[in-house]
Structure formats: structure tokens, C-alpha cells
GROMACS .gro file of C-alpha atoms in nm:
model
  308
    1MET     CA    1  24.043  -7.681  24.613
    2GLU     CA    2  23.727  -7.829  24.765
    3PRO     CA    3  23.508  -7.752  24.457
    4PHE     CA    4  23.745  -7.964  24.247
    5GLN     CA    5  23.667  -8.277  24.446
    6ARG     CA    6  23.364  -8.332  24.227
    7TYR     CA    7  23.602  -8.402  23.937
    8ARG     CA    8  23.781  -8.688  24.113
    9ASP     CA    9  23.612  -8.949  23.893
   10VAL     CA   10  23.654  -8.740  23.577
   11VAL     CA   11  24.022  -8.643  23.577
   12ASP     CA   12  24.288  -8.909  23.530
   13ASP     CA   13  24.568  -8.879  23.788
   14PHE     CA   14  24.358  -8.656  24.008
   15GLU     CA   15  24.637  -8.593  24.258
   16ALA     CA   16  24.866  -8.463  23.982
   17PHE     CA   17  24.579  -8.238  23.872
   18ILE     CA   18  24.543  -8.090  24.221
   19ASP     CA   19  24.919  -8.050  24.259
   20ALA     CA   20  24.935  -7.859  23.931
   21CYS     CA   21  24.644  -7.635  24.030
   22GLU     CA   22  24.832  -7.538  24.346
   23ARG     CA   23  25.146  -7.428  24.157
   24SER     CA   24  25.183  -7.079  24.013
   25LEU     CA   25  25.167  -7.045  23.637
   26SER     CA   26  25.466  -6.939  23.428
   27MET     CA   27  25.428  -6.642  23.195
   28ALA     CA   28  25.374  -6.659  22.820
   29VAL     CA   29  25.336  -6.414  22.533
   30ARG     CA   30  25.199  -6.437  22.181
   31VAL     CA   31  25.403  -6.298  21.896
   32ASN     CA   32  25.197  -6.037  21.711
   33THR     CA   33  25.269  -6.123  21.348
   34LEU     CA   34  25.115  -5.794  21.232
   35LYS     CA   35  25.429  -5.623  21.362
   36ALA     CA   36  25.705  -5.880  21.411
   37THR     CA   37  25.829  -6.231  21.344
   38PRO     CA   38  25.914  -6.485  21.614
   39GLU     CA   39  26.281  -6.446  21.521
   40GLN     CA   40  26.269  -6.069  21.572
   41VAL     CA   41  26.102  -6.116  21.910
   42GLU     CA   42  26.361  -6.371  22.018
   43ARG     CA   43  26.645  -6.135  21.924
   44ALA     CA   44  26.479  -5.860  22.129
   45PHE     CA   45  26.449  -6.091  22.429
   46ASP     CA   46  26.815  -6.190  22.387
   47GLU     CA   47  26.919  -5.825  22.391
   48ALA     CA   48  26.708  -5.764  22.703
   49GLY     CA   49  26.851  -6.069  22.879
   50ILE     CA   50  26.510  -6.235  22.911
   51GLY     CA   51  26.500  -6.611  22.891
   52TYR     CA   52  26.239  -6.770  22.667
   53GLU     CA   53  26.122  -7.096  22.511
   54ARG     CA   54  25.900  -7.126  22.207
   55ALA     CA   55  25.600  -7.354  22.266
   56ASP     CA   56  25.623  -7.669  22.055
   57TRP     CA   57  25.250  -7.675  21.976
   58HIS     CA   58  25.211  -7.319  21.842
   59PRO     CA   59  25.469  -7.120  21.642
   60HIS     CA   60  25.369  -6.785  21.792
   61VAL     CA   61  25.345  -6.874  22.162
   62VAL     CA   62  25.659  -6.808  22.368
   63ARG     CA   63  25.712  -6.891  22.736
   64VAL     CA   64  25.914  -6.615  22.901
   65GLU     CA   65  26.120  -6.597  23.220
   66THR     CA   66  25.983  -6.272  23.357
   67ASP     CA   67  25.693  -6.188  23.586
   68THR     CA   68  25.625  -5.863  23.400
   69PRO     CA   69  25.613  -5.935  23.024
   70GLY     CA   70  25.390  -5.631  22.971
   71VAL     CA   71  25.674  -5.388  23.048
   72THR     CA   72  25.927  -5.542  22.811
   73TRP     CA   73  26.034  -5.351  22.499
   74PRO     CA   74  25.863  -5.598  22.257
   75SER     CA   75  25.535  -5.565  22.447
   76ILE     CA   76  25.539  -5.187  22.467
   77HIS     CA   77  25.594  -5.168  22.091
   78GLY     CA   78  25.324  -5.422  22.012
   79TRP     CA   79  25.551  -5.703  21.900
   80VAL     CA   80  25.409  -5.939  22.162
   81HIS     CA   81  25.099  -5.962  22.378
   82GLY     CA   82  25.094  -6.121  22.722
   83GLN     CA   83  24.856  -6.413  22.692
   84GLU     CA   84  24.815  -6.735  22.888
   85GLU     CA   85  24.936  -7.022  22.673
   86VAL     CA   86  24.607  -7.214  22.649
   87SER     CA   87  24.426  -6.888  22.574
   88ALA     CA   88  24.575  -6.912  22.225
   89ILE     CA   89  24.380  -7.231  22.150
   90PRO     CA   90  24.034  -7.102  22.043
   91ALA     CA   91  24.149  -6.849  21.781
   92SER     CA   92  24.382  -7.114  21.637
   93VAL     CA   93  24.093  -7.360  21.615
   94LEU     CA   94  23.861  -7.105  21.453
   95ALA     CA   95  24.140  -7.033  21.199
   96PRO     CA   96  23.988  -6.733  21.018
   97GLU     CA   97  24.130  -6.642  20.678
   98PRO     CA   98  24.210  -6.301  20.526
   99GLY     CA   99  23.890  -6.146  20.395
  100ASP     CA  100  23.657  -6.335  20.629
  101ARG     CA  101  23.375  -6.172  20.823
  102VAL     CA  102  23.440  -6.268  21.186
  103LEU     CA  103  23.267  -6.199  21.517
  104ASP     CA  104  23.432  -6.225  21.858
  105ALA     CA  105  23.120  -6.226  22.072
  106CYS     CA  106  23.289  -6.171  22.410
  107ALA     CA  107  23.604  -5.992  22.305
  108ALA     CA  108  23.735  -5.771  22.589
  109PRO     CA  109  24.011  -5.719  22.683
  110GLY     CA  110  24.120  -5.835  22.336
  111SER     CA  111  24.376  -6.116  22.357
  112LYS     CA  112  24.179  -6.346  22.130
  113ALA     CA  113  24.036  -6.068  21.912
  114THR     CA  114  24.383  -5.941  21.826
  115GLN     CA  115  24.498  -6.297  21.763
  116LEU     CA  116  24.206  -6.340  21.521
  117ALA     CA  117  24.312  -6.019  21.344
  118ALA     CA  118  24.665  -6.154  21.307
  119GLU     CA  119  24.529  -6.482  21.167
  120MET     CA  120  24.332  -6.270  20.916
  121GLN     CA  121  24.644  -6.065  20.830
  122ASP     CA  122  24.435  -5.762  20.923
  123GLU     CA  123  24.216  -5.816  20.615
  124GLY     CA  124  23.839  -5.863  20.611
  125THR     CA  125  23.606  -5.754  20.891
  126LEU     CA  126  23.647  -5.836  21.259
  127VAL     CA  127  23.365  -5.733  21.492
  128ALA     CA  128  23.492  -5.731  21.850
  129ASN     CA  129  23.192  -5.720  22.082
  130ASP     CA  130  23.159  -5.708  22.458
  131ASN     CA  131  22.863  -5.626  22.680
  132ASN     CA  132  23.085  -5.472  22.951
  133LEU     CA  133  23.133  -5.107  22.861
  134GLY     CA  134  23.407  -5.063  23.118
  135ARG     CA  135  23.625  -5.326  22.949
  136LEU     CA  136  23.604  -5.175  22.601
  137SER     CA  137  23.883  -4.926  22.670
  138ALA     CA  138  24.127  -5.215  22.725
  139LEU     CA  139  24.001  -5.380  22.406
  140ARG     CA  140  24.054  -5.063  22.202
  141PHE     CA  141  24.396  -5.002  22.358
  142ASN     CA  142  24.517  -5.352  22.274
  143CYS     CA  143  24.389  -5.326  21.916
  144GLU     CA  144  24.572  -4.995  21.870
  145ARG     CA  145  24.895  -5.114  22.036
  146LEU     CA  146  24.904  -5.428  21.822
  147GLY     CA  147  24.825  -5.248  21.496
  148VAL     CA  148  24.481  -5.396  21.428
  149THR     CA  149  24.286  -5.189  21.175
  150ASN     CA  150  24.018  -5.428  21.046
  151VAL     CA  151  23.820  -5.419  21.373
  152ALA     CA  152  23.484  -5.267  21.463
  153VAL     CA  153  23.422  -5.253  21.839
  154THR     CA  154  23.063  -5.295  21.956
  155ASN     CA  155  22.892  -5.291  22.296
  156ARG     CA  156  22.603  -5.540  22.286
  157ASP     CA  157  22.462  -5.828  22.484
  158ALA     CA  158  22.584  -6.119  22.272
  159ARG     CA  159  22.264  -6.311  22.347
  160ASN     CA  160  22.071  -6.078  22.116
  161PHE     CA  161  22.349  -5.949  21.890
  162SER     CA  162  22.193  -5.777  21.588
  163LEU     CA  163  22.321  -5.786  21.232
  164LYS     CA  164  22.123  -5.475  21.133
  165PRO     CA  165  22.405  -5.222  21.198
  166PHE     CA  166  22.610  -5.409  20.935
  167ALA     CA  167  22.332  -5.426  20.675
  168ALA     CA  168  22.307  -5.227  20.353
  169GLU     CA  169  21.992  -5.019  20.305
  170ASP     CA  170  21.822  -5.293  20.105
  171GLU     CA  171  21.904  -5.571  20.349
  172HIS     CA  172  21.672  -5.662  20.636
  173GLU     CA  173  21.903  -5.844  20.875
  174GLY     CA  174  22.245  -5.786  20.725
  175PRO     CA  175  22.529  -6.017  20.621
  176GLN     CA  176  22.604  -6.323  20.829
  177PHE     CA  177  22.945  -6.409  20.969
  178ASP     CA  178  23.181  -6.669  20.826
  179ARG     CA  179  23.321  -6.752  21.169
  180VAL     CA  180  23.232  -6.666  21.527
  181LEU     CA  181  23.428  -6.705  21.848
  182VAL     CA  182  23.241  -6.747  22.174
  183ASP     CA  183  23.498  -6.738  22.451
  184ALA     CA  184  23.223  -6.728  22.707
  185PRO     CA  185  23.219  -6.569  23.051
  186CYS     CA  186  23.251  -6.857  23.295
  187SER     CA  187  23.332  -6.961  23.651
  188CYS     CA  188  23.706  -6.944  23.563
  189GLU     CA  189  23.809  -7.261  23.749
  190GLY     CA  190  24.089  -7.319  23.500
  191THR     CA  191  24.257  -6.989  23.590
  192ILE     CA  192  24.333  -7.100  23.946
  193ARG     CA  193  24.709  -7.108  23.881
  194LYS     CA  194  24.724  -6.736  23.796
  195ASN     CA  195  24.423  -6.628  24.006
  196PRO     CA  196  24.444  -6.806  24.344
  197ASP     CA  197  24.114  -6.646  24.447
  198ALA     CA  198  23.929  -6.788  24.144
  199LEU     CA  199  23.728  -7.023  24.365
  200ASP     CA  200  23.626  -6.757  24.618
  201GLY     CA  201  23.248  -6.744  24.621
  202TRP     CA  202  23.223  -7.056  24.401
  203SER     CA  203  22.891  -7.240  24.415
  204GLU     CA  204  22.697  -7.477  24.197
  205ASP     CA  205  22.419  -7.218  24.184
  206HIS     CA  206  22.663  -6.971  24.026
  207VAL     CA  207  22.776  -7.236  23.778
  208ALA     CA  208  22.416  -7.311  23.683
  209GLY     CA  209  22.334  -6.943  23.645
  210ILE     CA  210  22.624  -6.860  23.418
  211ALA     CA  211  22.553  -7.171  23.210
  212GLY     CA  212  22.219  -7.016  23.118
  213VAL     CA  213  22.398  -6.709  22.985
  214GLN     CA  214  22.642  -6.924  22.790
  215LYS     CA  215  22.361  -7.114  22.621
  216GLY     CA  216  22.203  -6.789  22.504
  217ILE     CA  217  22.530  -6.652  22.366
  218LEU     CA  218  22.619  -6.971  22.181
  219ARG     CA  219  22.272  -7.008  22.029
  220ARG     CA  220  22.284  -6.651  21.898
  221ALA     CA  221  22.635  -6.707  21.761
  222ILE     CA  222  22.507  -6.998  21.554
  223GLN     CA  223  22.208  -6.796  21.433
  224VAL     CA  224  22.431  -6.517  21.294
  225THR     CA  225  22.672  -6.756  21.120
  226ARG     CA  226  22.622  -6.849  20.754
  227ASP     CA  227  22.550  -7.206  20.644
  228GLY     CA  228  22.878  -7.394  20.640
  229GLY     CA  229  23.040  -7.140  20.869
  230HIS     CA  230  23.211  -7.228  21.195
  231VAL     CA  231  23.166  -7.132  21.559
  232VAL     CA  232  23.422  -7.204  21.829
  233TYR     CA  233  23.298  -7.228  22.187
  234SER     CA  234  23.552  -7.208  22.468
  235THR     CA  235  23.574  -7.154  22.843
  236CYS     CA  236  23.847  -7.153  23.104
  237THR     CA  237  23.653  -7.378  23.341
  238PHE     CA  238  23.623  -7.750  23.410
  239ALA     CA  239  23.250  -7.747  23.492
  240PRO     CA  240  23.053  -7.982  23.264
  241GLU     CA  241  22.745  -7.765  23.324
  242GLU     CA  242  22.925  -7.482  23.142
  243ASN     CA  243  23.092  -7.698  22.879
  244GLU     CA  244  22.937  -8.020  22.751
  245ALA     CA  245  22.590  -7.939  22.886
  246VAL     CA  246  22.591  -7.609  22.696
  247LEU     CA  247  22.690  -7.788  22.375
  248ASP     CA  248  22.425  -8.056  22.432
  249HIS     CA  249  22.158  -7.789  22.476
  250VAL     CA  250  22.257  -7.601  22.160
  251LEU     CA  251  22.275  -7.918  21.950
  252GLN     CA  252  21.910  -7.979  22.039
  253LYS     CA  253  21.799  -7.623  21.964
  254GLU     CA  254  22.000  -7.514  21.658
  255ASP     CA  255  22.099  -7.655  21.319
  256CYS     CA  256  22.464  -7.736  21.378
  257ARG     CA  257  22.703  -8.020  21.445
  258LEU     CA  258  23.028  -8.062  21.630
  259VAL     CA  259  23.338  -8.121  21.418
  260ASP     CA  260  23.674  -8.264  21.515
  261TYR     CA  261  23.998  -8.067  21.501
  262ASP     CA  262  24.364  -8.124  21.572
  263LEU     CA  263  24.522  -7.998  21.895
  264ALA     CA  264  24.891  -8.061  21.951
  265LEU     CA  265  24.857  -8.046  22.329
  266GLU     CA  266  24.783  -8.336  22.559
  267HIS     CA  267  24.412  -8.330  22.632
  268ASP     CA  268  24.103  -8.534  22.716
  269ASP     CA  269  23.793  -8.568  22.502
  270GLY     CA  270  23.469  -8.401  22.604
  271LEU     CA  271  23.257  -8.585  22.859
  272THR     CA  272  22.957  -8.777  22.724
  273GLY     CA  273  22.784  -8.772  23.061
  274TRP     CA  274  22.787  -8.598  23.397
  275ARG     CA  275  22.624  -8.729  23.711
  276ASP     CA  276  22.282  -8.858  23.598
  277THR     CA  277  22.279  -8.680  23.262
  278GLU     CA  278  22.386  -8.823  22.927
  279PHE     CA  279  22.499  -8.583  22.655
  280ASP     CA  280  22.484  -8.604  22.277
  281PRO     CA  281  22.775  -8.831  22.176
  282GLN     CA  282  22.905  -8.551  21.952
  283VAL     CA  283  23.035  -8.363  22.257
  284ALA     CA  284  23.324  -8.612  22.275
  285LYS     CA  285  23.474  -8.409  21.988
  286ALA     CA  286  23.533  -8.121  22.229
  287LYS     CA  287  23.868  -8.106  22.406
  288ARG     CA  288  23.955  -8.056  22.772
  289VAL     CA  289  24.303  -7.937  22.866
  290TYR     CA  290  24.394  -7.992  23.231
  291PRO     CA  291  24.678  -7.807  23.411
  292HIS     CA  292  24.886  -8.118  23.484
  293GLN     CA  293  24.890  -8.238  23.124
  294ASN     CA  294  25.102  -7.959  22.971
  295ASP     CA  295  25.190  -7.743  23.274
  296THR     CA  296  24.936  -7.480  23.166
  297GLY     CA  297  24.605  -7.342  23.281
  298GLY     CA  298  24.281  -7.530  23.221
  299PHE     CA  299  24.071  -7.488  22.907
  300PHE     CA  300  23.776  -7.630  22.712
  301THR     CA  301  23.726  -7.582  22.338
  302ALA     CA  302  23.472  -7.711  22.085
  303LYS     CA  303  23.420  -7.639  21.715
  304LEU     CA  304  23.076  -7.636  21.554
  305GLU     CA  305  22.968  -7.620  21.191
  306VAL     CA  306  22.643  -7.447  21.105
  307SER     CA  307  22.403  -7.622  20.868
  308ALA     CA  308  22.068  -7.533  20.714
   0.00000   0.00000   0.00000
């Protein structure tokens, strides 16, 4: 936990934070509303003798008393998808509607992409992109298992994602997206409760390097979103270099603004400064979820609106 010592002056009740990070994380699933209702899933868990508790902040997130939710009957048949509880935040914040044109810029293995499809009621167009070819098989498998049909899977570097493949013959660039999710690759500090080796090889150089990638992905996401459209940026790390500093950079480079949103989980606001750097005050509208606040993993989420 040595890398976390740099957050001692940032996190309230730091000792509780460290204690939570050292405890294993309980399992959770998301009800796939394309195939089942929460009530149907609960009846199936009752029949299987699996204990459960519905999360009070999200109607489709269920905490389950099993270490192997992926081998349960509801999971095999696509009624539920094993998903860390806080992982359900970004798609809920993006809140796509049926008929929208949506891009998940870093989609594999598909937890958030399939959640977006459920939010869209499988209507409209969902482009699920990932630059890692090896992970696309898991993305496709999850889309098929969960009954997603409105998805197009692409293999591109999100930093230079092109709209041309989606353009009609008379269009130069192609149609822009209504909403984009950037659940960016990150240093994964917030996953320490399920991945005890998450800090192996951690260094500030690695954090700085991946922050450069995140800035490129988020800038391109804003560029391919229509005026008035929304982009959600999220990571599962605590590092300000990968969170608020990325937002601060993009606010300076692109025509966009941060907007507030409701989150029915205990959280902290985004940091307005880190070490000797002050950030744009707008970054306070981002939200940080720490493990000790809700007995979950750690997460960071921000919502941006694109403007001309």
C-alpha cells in the first residue's frame, strides 16, 4: 500500500481507506434487462440457494453471496453479468436513450458496452471499440450472451478513431456521436480489493505515461461528439494525474465543459489541485468514490458536454 501514502492528505479518514483496500471485495452482478427483470433474477437466485441483496443506489445492481457468479444459471443464460458494483456508474451517468448513436471508446471485455445497450433498449447504434485485438473475442462473446444486437465492434486506437467507416458516400467525415464513454485504460489502483497485485510494478513514471494516452483518447472522444452531446470519462484509479489533470488538459484544448450529475453513492468531489498544480475549478464536478465509503472498489467519473 506504499503508493497510496501520497493520498494521505487527500482522503478523509485515511486509515479507514487503507483498511478497506486491504479487504477482499464482495461479488456483484448487473441484471441484464434485455433478457430479464430484477424480480426474475431474484427468483432464480432463490431457487439456486444463492443469497443476494439489491444495491440501494442502482435498481439493476445486485450483490451476491457466491465467489463464482459467472457459473450460475442466470449468468449462463445471459440474465445477469458479473460486474464490479462501481463499474456500473459510468454507463448510468452517460444515460444513453433508445435510438442514440453511442461510442464506447475502450469497450473490451464489454461490461459497460452491454450496459449501454441495455440502457438503449437495444435500439440505435452502439459502436464498441477497443485497440486490443486479443480482447475483442470476450467483447463479442458478452454481447452475444447478453442478447445485444445493436452493436458494431471495431478495432481502432481510440486516440485517432475515424468516423469515415460510418459515413454515407456523400459525407466526408461521417455522422457524429450523441454520447461517448471513455472508460480509459489506467493504473487500476481502485481495483486493489479484487486484484491484490494491482500495485505490482506501480511507479509515477507509469502513471504519467498512461495519462498521456488518456488525454489523447478523451480529446478524440470530444471531437467525434456532436454539439450538445455528452462524454463520460471514467477510471478505476485514484491518481490525480490520470483523473483531474486529464480533465484540466482537455478543458484547455477542446470546446467542452464539465456538468454536474447525481450519484446516490457516498463520494468526494474532484480535486481542484494536486501538489503544486491548480486545476480548472470545473473539475470539482467530477466524483471520486473511495473503497471505505460504500464498501466497494475505487472509481472516478466525470461528465462533459460538448459545445461549438
